[in-house]
Amino acid sequence: MPTDETTSRIAPWRRIVGRFGLTVGLLSLLAVDPAAAQTVGTAFCESDMALTVRNLFTVIQFGGPLIGGVLALGATVALPMVPRTDMKKELKEIRNQGVIWGVIVAPLATTILQFILNNVVAGGTSCGF
């Protein structure tokens, strides 16, 4: 049966060994993490999810400006033919939103997301989106 004297001599060593073990564990985890992320990044580029993301980018990149441009052009063409002021105001808003979201935001968002996925995510592996 341990006495108070042996317990008091073991307690500081237990703390030292515990801190040392925790430090070594964290450092080994940080040292291995880039290598583990590299294999995950390569596996991600070959997955069905990467193909889905690539297809989604294609839809946003080409569909956004196409739909936005059609809305803006249609609203611009219809504007002189509408007699009511409130309807003209709505057509102008449709035209503006078509230009903003379809022609400006969709290509810009696609470029930003491509940059993030190619350079930040997937462990430094470029999937070539």
mmCIF file of C-alpha atoms in Angstrom:
data_model
loop_
_atom_site.group_PDB
_atom_site.id
_atom_site.type_symbol
_atom_site.label_atom_id
_atom_site.label_comp_id
_atom_site.label_asym_id
_atom_site.label_seq_id
_atom_site.Cartn_x
_atom_site.Cartn_y
_atom_site.Cartn_z
ATOM 1 C CA MET A 1 0.000 0.000 0.000
ATOM 2 C CA PRO A 2 1.492 3.357 -1.062
ATOM 3 C CA THR A 3 2.120 5.936 1.548
ATOM 4 C CA ASP A 4 1.790 9.674 1.313
ATOM 5 C CA GLU A 5 5.551 9.961 0.910
ATOM 6 C CA THR A 6 5.708 7.759 -2.244
ATOM 7 C CA THR A 7 2.649 9.433 -3.737
ATOM 8 C CA SER A 8 4.211 12.875 -3.286
ATOM 9 C CA ARG A 9 7.431 11.725 -5.044
ATOM 10 C CA ILE A 10 5.564 10.159 -8.009
ATOM 11 C CA ALA A 11 3.152 13.036 -8.695
ATOM 12 C CA PRO A 12 5.719 15.458 -10.253
ATOM 13 C CA TRP A 13 7.083 12.705 -12.517
ATOM 14 C CA ARG A 14 3.594 11.793 -13.646
ATOM 15 C CA ARG A 15 2.996 15.390 -14.689
ATOM 16 C CA ILE A 16 6.334 15.601 -16.519
ATOM 17 C CA VAL A 17 5.794 12.326 -18.375
ATOM 18 C CA GLY A 18 2.223 13.321 -19.213
ATOM 19 C CA ARG A 19 3.268 16.691 -20.638
ATOM 20 C CA PHE A 20 6.155 15.114 -22.558
ATOM 21 C CA GLY A 21 3.835 12.484 -24.034
ATOM 22 C CA LEU A 22 1.275 15.101 -24.997
ATOM 23 C CA THR A 23 3.948 17.276 -26.626
ATOM 24 C CA VAL A 24 5.418 14.364 -28.588
ATOM 25 C CA GLY A 25 1.928 13.271 -29.657
ATOM 26 C CA LEU A 26 0.964 16.738 -30.920
ATOM 27 C CA LEU A 27 4.262 17.225 -32.742
ATOM 28 C CA SER A 28 4.008 13.845 -34.435
ATOM 29 C CA LEU A 29 0.444 14.628 -35.467
ATOM 30 C CA LEU A 30 1.536 17.956 -36.981
ATOM 31 C CA ALA A 31 4.482 16.332 -38.749
ATOM 32 C CA VAL A 32 2.343 13.595 -40.317
ATOM 33 C CA ASP A 33 -0.626 15.807 -41.241
ATOM 34 C CA PRO A 34 0.752 17.196 -44.567
ATOM 35 C CA ALA A 35 1.562 13.709 -45.825
ATOM 36 C CA ALA A 36 -1.872 12.435 -44.840
ATOM 37 C CA ALA A 37 -3.539 15.413 -46.506
ATOM 38 C CA GLN A 38 -1.623 14.775 -49.729
ATOM 39 C CA THR A 39 -3.078 11.284 -50.094
ATOM 40 C CA VAL A 40 -6.555 12.581 -49.295
ATOM 41 C CA GLY A 41 -6.138 15.328 -51.907
ATOM 42 C CA THR A 42 -5.107 12.875 -54.608
ATOM 43 C CA ALA A 43 -7.968 10.556 -53.732
ATOM 44 C CA PHE A 44 -10.415 13.471 -53.816
ATOM 45 C CA CYS A 45 -9.351 14.473 -57.339
ATOM 46 C CA GLU A 46 -10.197 10.983 -58.599
ATOM 47 C CA SER A 47 -13.567 10.723 -56.853
ATOM 48 C CA ASP A 48 -17.101 11.157 -58.162
ATOM 49 C CA MET A 49 -17.446 14.202 -55.907
ATOM 50 C CA ALA A 50 -14.686 15.994 -57.840
ATOM 51 C CA LEU A 51 -16.480 15.226 -61.103
ATOM 52 C CA THR A 52 -19.726 16.569 -59.629
ATOM 53 C CA VAL A 53 -18.001 19.775 -58.508
ATOM 54 C CA ARG A 54 -16.405 20.169 -61.947
ATOM 55 C CA ASN A 55 -19.841 19.771 -63.604
ATOM 56 C CA LEU A 56 -21.383 22.247 -61.169
ATOM 57 C CA PHE A 57 -18.680 24.783 -62.032
ATOM 58 C CA THR A 58 -19.429 24.325 -65.714
ATOM 59 C CA VAL A 59 -23.143 24.979 -65.134
ATOM 60 C CA ILE A 60 -22.444 28.087 -63.057
ATOM 61 C CA GLN A 61 -19.739 29.371 -65.375
ATOM 62 C CA PHE A 62 -21.711 29.064 -68.604
ATOM 63 C CA GLY A 63 -25.339 28.896 -67.444
ATOM 64 C CA GLY A 64 -25.178 31.957 -65.182
ATOM 65 C CA PRO A 65 -24.148 34.449 -67.849
ATOM 66 C CA LEU A 66 -26.441 32.803 -70.398
ATOM 67 C CA ILE A 67 -29.548 33.074 -68.212
ATOM 68 C CA GLY A 68 -28.578 36.504 -66.866
ATOM 69 C CA GLY A 69 -27.848 37.805 -70.348
ATOM 70 C CA VAL A 70 -31.145 36.494 -71.729
ATOM 71 C CA LEU A 71 -33.075 38.089 -68.861
ATOM 72 C CA ALA A 72 -31.263 41.409 -69.235
ATOM 73 C CA LEU A 73 -31.661 41.456 -73.017
ATOM 74 C CA GLY A 74 -35.324 40.423 -72.844
ATOM 75 C CA ALA A 75 -36.090 43.105 -70.271
ATOM 76 C CA THR A 76 -34.266 45.729 -72.332
ATOM 77 C CA VAL A 77 -36.139 44.796 -75.524
ATOM 78 C CA ALA A 78 -39.528 44.699 -73.754
ATOM 79 C CA LEU A 79 -39.003 47.988 -71.920
ATOM 80 C CA PRO A 80 -40.142 50.376 -74.725
ATOM 81 C CA MET A 81 -43.240 48.292 -75.444
ATOM 82 C CA VAL A 82 -44.669 48.412 -71.912
ATOM 83 C CA PRO A 83 -46.916 51.418 -71.244
ATOM 84 C CA ARG A 84 -47.280 51.117 -67.456
ATOM 85 C CA THR A 85 -44.725 52.849 -65.245
ATOM 86 C CA ASP A 86 -44.746 50.228 -62.491
ATOM 87 C CA MET A 87 -44.104 47.446 -65.024
ATOM 88 C CA LYS A 88 -41.243 49.454 -66.540
ATOM 89 C CA LYS A 89 -39.738 49.788 -63.089
ATOM 90 C CA GLU A 90 -39.896 46.008 -62.609
ATOM 91 C CA LEU A 91 -38.372 45.363 -66.035
ATOM 92 C CA LYS A 92 -35.502 47.705 -65.204
ATOM 93 C CA GLU A 93 -34.959 45.792 -61.966
ATOM 94 C CA ILE A 94 -34.975 42.478 -63.872
ATOM 95 C CA ARG A 95 -32.450 43.897 -66.330
ATOM 96 C CA ASN A 96 -30.181 45.130 -63.545
ATOM 97 C CA GLN A 97 -30.369 41.851 -61.595
ATOM 98 C CA GLY A 98 -29.707 39.839 -64.761
ATOM 99 C CA VAL A 99 -26.556 41.828 -65.440
ATOM 100 C CA ILE A 100 -25.378 41.784 -61.806
ATOM 101 C CA TRP A 101 -25.975 38.104 -61.012
ATOM 102 C CA GLY A 102 -25.561 36.536 -64.431
ATOM 103 C CA VAL A 103 -22.786 38.514 -66.000
ATOM 104 C CA ILE A 104 -20.770 39.698 -62.974
ATOM 105 C CA VAL A 105 -21.353 37.449 -59.954
ATOM 106 C CA ALA A 106 -21.554 33.987 -61.565
ATOM 107 C CA PRO A 107 -18.181 34.107 -63.393
ATOM 108 C CA LEU A 108 -16.500 35.831 -60.452
ATOM 109 C CA ALA A 109 -17.857 33.269 -57.970
ATOM 110 C CA THR A 110 -16.707 30.423 -60.216
ATOM 111 C CA THR A 111 -13.209 31.881 -60.399
ATOM 112 C CA ILE A 112 -13.017 32.341 -56.636
ATOM 113 C CA LEU A 113 -14.265 28.802 -55.955
ATOM 114 C CA GLN A 114 -11.809 27.365 -58.481
ATOM 115 C CA PHE A 115 -8.976 29.182 -56.753
ATOM 116 C CA ILE A 116 -10.057 27.899 -53.343
ATOM 117 C CA LEU A 117 -10.397 24.295 -54.478
ATOM 118 C CA ASN A 118 -7.168 24.305 -56.465
ATOM 119 C CA ASN A 119 -4.967 26.080 -53.936
ATOM 120 C CA VAL A 120 -6.483 25.779 -50.467
ATOM 121 C CA VAL A 121 -8.450 22.538 -50.210
ATOM 122 C CA ALA A 122 -7.441 18.980 -51.115
ATOM 123 C CA GLY A 123 -4.093 18.967 -49.347
ATOM 124 C CA GLY A 124 -2.301 21.144 -51.853
ATOM 125 C CA THR A 125 -3.160 18.876 -54.772
ATOM 126 C CA SER A 126 -4.515 20.693 -57.802
ATOM 127 C CA CYS A 127 -7.475 18.904 -59.313
ATOM 128 C CA GLY A 128 -7.546 21.193 -62.336
ATOM 129 C CA PHE A 129 -11.120 22.403 -62.004
#
